[in-house]
GROMACS .gro file of C-alpha atoms in nm:
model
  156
    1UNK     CA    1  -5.341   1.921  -0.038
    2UNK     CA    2  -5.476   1.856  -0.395
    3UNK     CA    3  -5.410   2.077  -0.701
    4UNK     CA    4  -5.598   2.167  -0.986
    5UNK     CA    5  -5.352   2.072  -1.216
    6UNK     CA    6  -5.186   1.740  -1.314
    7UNK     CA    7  -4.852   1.624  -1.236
    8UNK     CA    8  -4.689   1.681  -1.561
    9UNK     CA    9  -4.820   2.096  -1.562
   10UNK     CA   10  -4.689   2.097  -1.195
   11UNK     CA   11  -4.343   2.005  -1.310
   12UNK     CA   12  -4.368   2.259  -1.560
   13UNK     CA   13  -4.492   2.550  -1.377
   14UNK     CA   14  -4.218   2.433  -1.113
   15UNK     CA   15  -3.966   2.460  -1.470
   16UNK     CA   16  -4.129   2.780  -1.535
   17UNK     CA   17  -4.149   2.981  -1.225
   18UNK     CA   18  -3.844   2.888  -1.014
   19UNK     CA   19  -3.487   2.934  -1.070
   20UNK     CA   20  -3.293   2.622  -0.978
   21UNK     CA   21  -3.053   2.689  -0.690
   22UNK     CA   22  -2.969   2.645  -0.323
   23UNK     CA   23  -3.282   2.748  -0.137
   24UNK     CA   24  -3.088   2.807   0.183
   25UNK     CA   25  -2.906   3.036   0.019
   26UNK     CA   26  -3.181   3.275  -0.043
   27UNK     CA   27  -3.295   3.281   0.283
   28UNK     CA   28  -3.049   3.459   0.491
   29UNK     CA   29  -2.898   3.774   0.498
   30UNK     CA   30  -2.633   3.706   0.277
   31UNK     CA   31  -2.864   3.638  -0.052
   32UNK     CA   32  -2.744   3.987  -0.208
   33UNK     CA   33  -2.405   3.844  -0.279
   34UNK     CA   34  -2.542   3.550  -0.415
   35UNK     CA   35  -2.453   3.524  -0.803
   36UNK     CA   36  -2.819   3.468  -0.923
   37UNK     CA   37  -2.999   3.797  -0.995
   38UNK     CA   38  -3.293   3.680  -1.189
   39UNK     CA   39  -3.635   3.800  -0.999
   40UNK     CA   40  -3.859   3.778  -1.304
   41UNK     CA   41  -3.922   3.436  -1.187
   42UNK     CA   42  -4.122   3.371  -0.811
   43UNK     CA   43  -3.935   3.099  -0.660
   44UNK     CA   44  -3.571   3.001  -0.593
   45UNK     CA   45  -3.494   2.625  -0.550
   46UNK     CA   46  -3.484   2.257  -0.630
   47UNK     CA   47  -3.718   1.992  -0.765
   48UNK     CA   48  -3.741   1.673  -0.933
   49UNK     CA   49  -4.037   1.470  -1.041
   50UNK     CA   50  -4.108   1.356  -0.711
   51UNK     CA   51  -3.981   1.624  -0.483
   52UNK     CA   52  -3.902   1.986  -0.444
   53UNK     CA   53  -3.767   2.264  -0.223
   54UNK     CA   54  -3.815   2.651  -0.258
   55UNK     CA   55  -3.787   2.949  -0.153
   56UNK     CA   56  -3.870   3.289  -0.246
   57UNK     CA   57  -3.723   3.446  -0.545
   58UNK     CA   58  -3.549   3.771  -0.342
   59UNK     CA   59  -3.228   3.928  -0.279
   60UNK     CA   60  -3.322   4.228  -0.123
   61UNK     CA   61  -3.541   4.137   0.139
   62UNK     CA   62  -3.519   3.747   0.208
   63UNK     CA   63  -3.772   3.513   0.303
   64UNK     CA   64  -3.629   3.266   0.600
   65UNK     CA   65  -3.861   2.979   0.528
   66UNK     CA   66  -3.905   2.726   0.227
   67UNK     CA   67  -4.163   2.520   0.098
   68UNK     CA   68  -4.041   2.138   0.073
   69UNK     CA   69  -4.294   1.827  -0.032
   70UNK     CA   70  -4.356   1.563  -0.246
   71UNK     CA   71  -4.580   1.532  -0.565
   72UNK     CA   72  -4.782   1.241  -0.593
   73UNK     CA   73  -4.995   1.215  -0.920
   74UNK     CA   74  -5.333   1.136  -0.826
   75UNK     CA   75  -5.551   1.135  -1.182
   76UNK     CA   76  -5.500   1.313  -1.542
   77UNK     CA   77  -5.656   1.607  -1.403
   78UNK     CA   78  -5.509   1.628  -1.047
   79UNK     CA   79  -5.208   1.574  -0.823
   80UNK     CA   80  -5.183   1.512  -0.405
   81UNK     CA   81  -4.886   1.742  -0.292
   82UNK     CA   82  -4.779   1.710   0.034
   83UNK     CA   83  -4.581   2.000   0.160
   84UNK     CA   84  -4.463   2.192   0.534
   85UNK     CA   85  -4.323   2.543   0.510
   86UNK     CA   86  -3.994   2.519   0.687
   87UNK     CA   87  -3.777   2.828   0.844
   88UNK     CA   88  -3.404   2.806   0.670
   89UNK     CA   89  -3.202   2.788   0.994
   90UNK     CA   90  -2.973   3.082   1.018
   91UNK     CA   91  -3.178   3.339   0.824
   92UNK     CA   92  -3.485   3.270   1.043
   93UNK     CA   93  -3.317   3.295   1.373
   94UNK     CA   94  -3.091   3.589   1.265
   95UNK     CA   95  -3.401   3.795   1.226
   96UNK     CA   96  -3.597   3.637   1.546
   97UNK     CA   97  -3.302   3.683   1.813
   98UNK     CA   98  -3.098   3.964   1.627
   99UNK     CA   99  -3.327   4.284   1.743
  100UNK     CA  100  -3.299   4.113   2.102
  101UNK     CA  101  -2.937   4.064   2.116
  102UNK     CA  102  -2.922   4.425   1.957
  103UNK     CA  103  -3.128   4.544   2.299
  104UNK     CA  104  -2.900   4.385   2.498
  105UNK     CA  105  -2.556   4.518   2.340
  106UNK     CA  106  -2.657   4.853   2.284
  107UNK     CA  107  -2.814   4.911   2.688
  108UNK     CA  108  -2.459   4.714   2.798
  109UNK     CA  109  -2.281   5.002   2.600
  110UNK     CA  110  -2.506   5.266   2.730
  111UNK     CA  111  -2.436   5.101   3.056
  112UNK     CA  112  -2.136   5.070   3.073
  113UNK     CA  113  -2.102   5.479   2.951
  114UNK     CA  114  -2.289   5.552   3.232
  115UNK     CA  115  -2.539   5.735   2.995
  116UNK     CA  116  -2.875   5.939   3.131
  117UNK     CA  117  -3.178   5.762   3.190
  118UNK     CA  118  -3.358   5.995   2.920
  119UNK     CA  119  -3.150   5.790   2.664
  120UNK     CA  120  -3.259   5.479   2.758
  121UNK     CA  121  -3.634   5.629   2.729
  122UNK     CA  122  -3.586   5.720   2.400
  123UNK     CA  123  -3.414   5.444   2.233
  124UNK     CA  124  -3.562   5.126   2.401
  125UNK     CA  125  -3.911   5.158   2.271
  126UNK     CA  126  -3.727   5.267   1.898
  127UNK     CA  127  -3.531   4.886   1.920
  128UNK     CA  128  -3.877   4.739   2.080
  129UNK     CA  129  -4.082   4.813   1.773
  130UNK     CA  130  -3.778   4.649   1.600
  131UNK     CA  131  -3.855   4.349   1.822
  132UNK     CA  132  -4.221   4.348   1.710
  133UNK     CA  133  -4.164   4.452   1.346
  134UNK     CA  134  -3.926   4.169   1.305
  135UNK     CA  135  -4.185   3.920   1.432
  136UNK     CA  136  -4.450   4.072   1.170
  137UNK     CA  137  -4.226   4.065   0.926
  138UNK     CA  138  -4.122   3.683   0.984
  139UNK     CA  139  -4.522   3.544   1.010
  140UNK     CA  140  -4.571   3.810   0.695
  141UNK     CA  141  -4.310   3.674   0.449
  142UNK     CA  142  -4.474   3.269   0.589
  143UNK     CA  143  -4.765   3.343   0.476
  144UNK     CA  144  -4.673   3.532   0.166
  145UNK     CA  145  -4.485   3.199   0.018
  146UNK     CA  146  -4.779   2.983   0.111
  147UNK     CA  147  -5.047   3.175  -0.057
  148UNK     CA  148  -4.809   3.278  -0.342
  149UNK     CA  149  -4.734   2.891  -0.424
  150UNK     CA  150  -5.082   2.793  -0.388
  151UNK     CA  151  -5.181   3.033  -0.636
  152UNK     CA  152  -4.958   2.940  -0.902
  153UNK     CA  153  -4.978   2.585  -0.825
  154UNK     CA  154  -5.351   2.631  -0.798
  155UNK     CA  155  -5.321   2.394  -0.451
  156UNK     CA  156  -5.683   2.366  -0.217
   0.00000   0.00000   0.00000
């Protein structure tokens, strides 16, 4: 991908718009006890002049997936960046196989307590939508960091 921009305004919109920190951190459920509260600034990560890796800037709802690449200055007015969005490990899965472990525990319990059949009617379809909101959510929040860091970064 090209941007717009040269390399030297790439590292300082990078400087400008992330906080430096561990991106995995970010990206799980355990991001609201992480000691960094600043969300004036868009990303969360690391960079150099030839590399970087971020995440969104959230605490409340994380984004399992960072952005990592390289910057490779290709004239005064442009630079090549080569970059993959990547899922962060356990924040990705945890919300992929979490409502479908949930399923399973909860209609082992109501199992197990030998509950009615109207109970399983009722609450099944409430944790299947969790199933299918949860999937949403995860190719929502991709796309979201892609088109948010190819706006600032003014990336083609």
């Amino acid at each position: 991908m090209i941007s717009k921009i040269n390399s030297i305004e790439f590292i300082e919109r990078l400087n400008k718009n992330t906080k430096l920190g561990n991106p995995k951190i970010k990206g799980t459920p355990f991001a609201e006890i992480s000691i960094s509260r600043e969300t004036n600034k868009p990303f969360f990560g690391t960079f150099d002049k030839t590399k970087f890796k971020l995440t969104e800037n959230a605490t409340l709802f994380p984004t399992p997936f960072t952005i990592s690449g390289e910057i490779n200055p290709k004239s005064n007015t442009q630079t090549e960046i080569n970059y993959e969005v990547k899922p962060i490990g356990f924040g990705y899965y945890w919300l992929k196989y979490m409502p479908i472990f949930g399923i399973l525990m909860f209609n082992l319990i109501l199992y197990t307590q030998s509950a009615p059949l109207k109970v399983y009617q009722i609450t099944n379809p409430i944790m299947f939508s969790f199933i299918v909101f949860s999937r949403f959510y995860l190719w929502r929040k991709k796309n979201k960091i892609e088109t948010d860091f190819k706006k600032i970064f003014e990336i083609e």
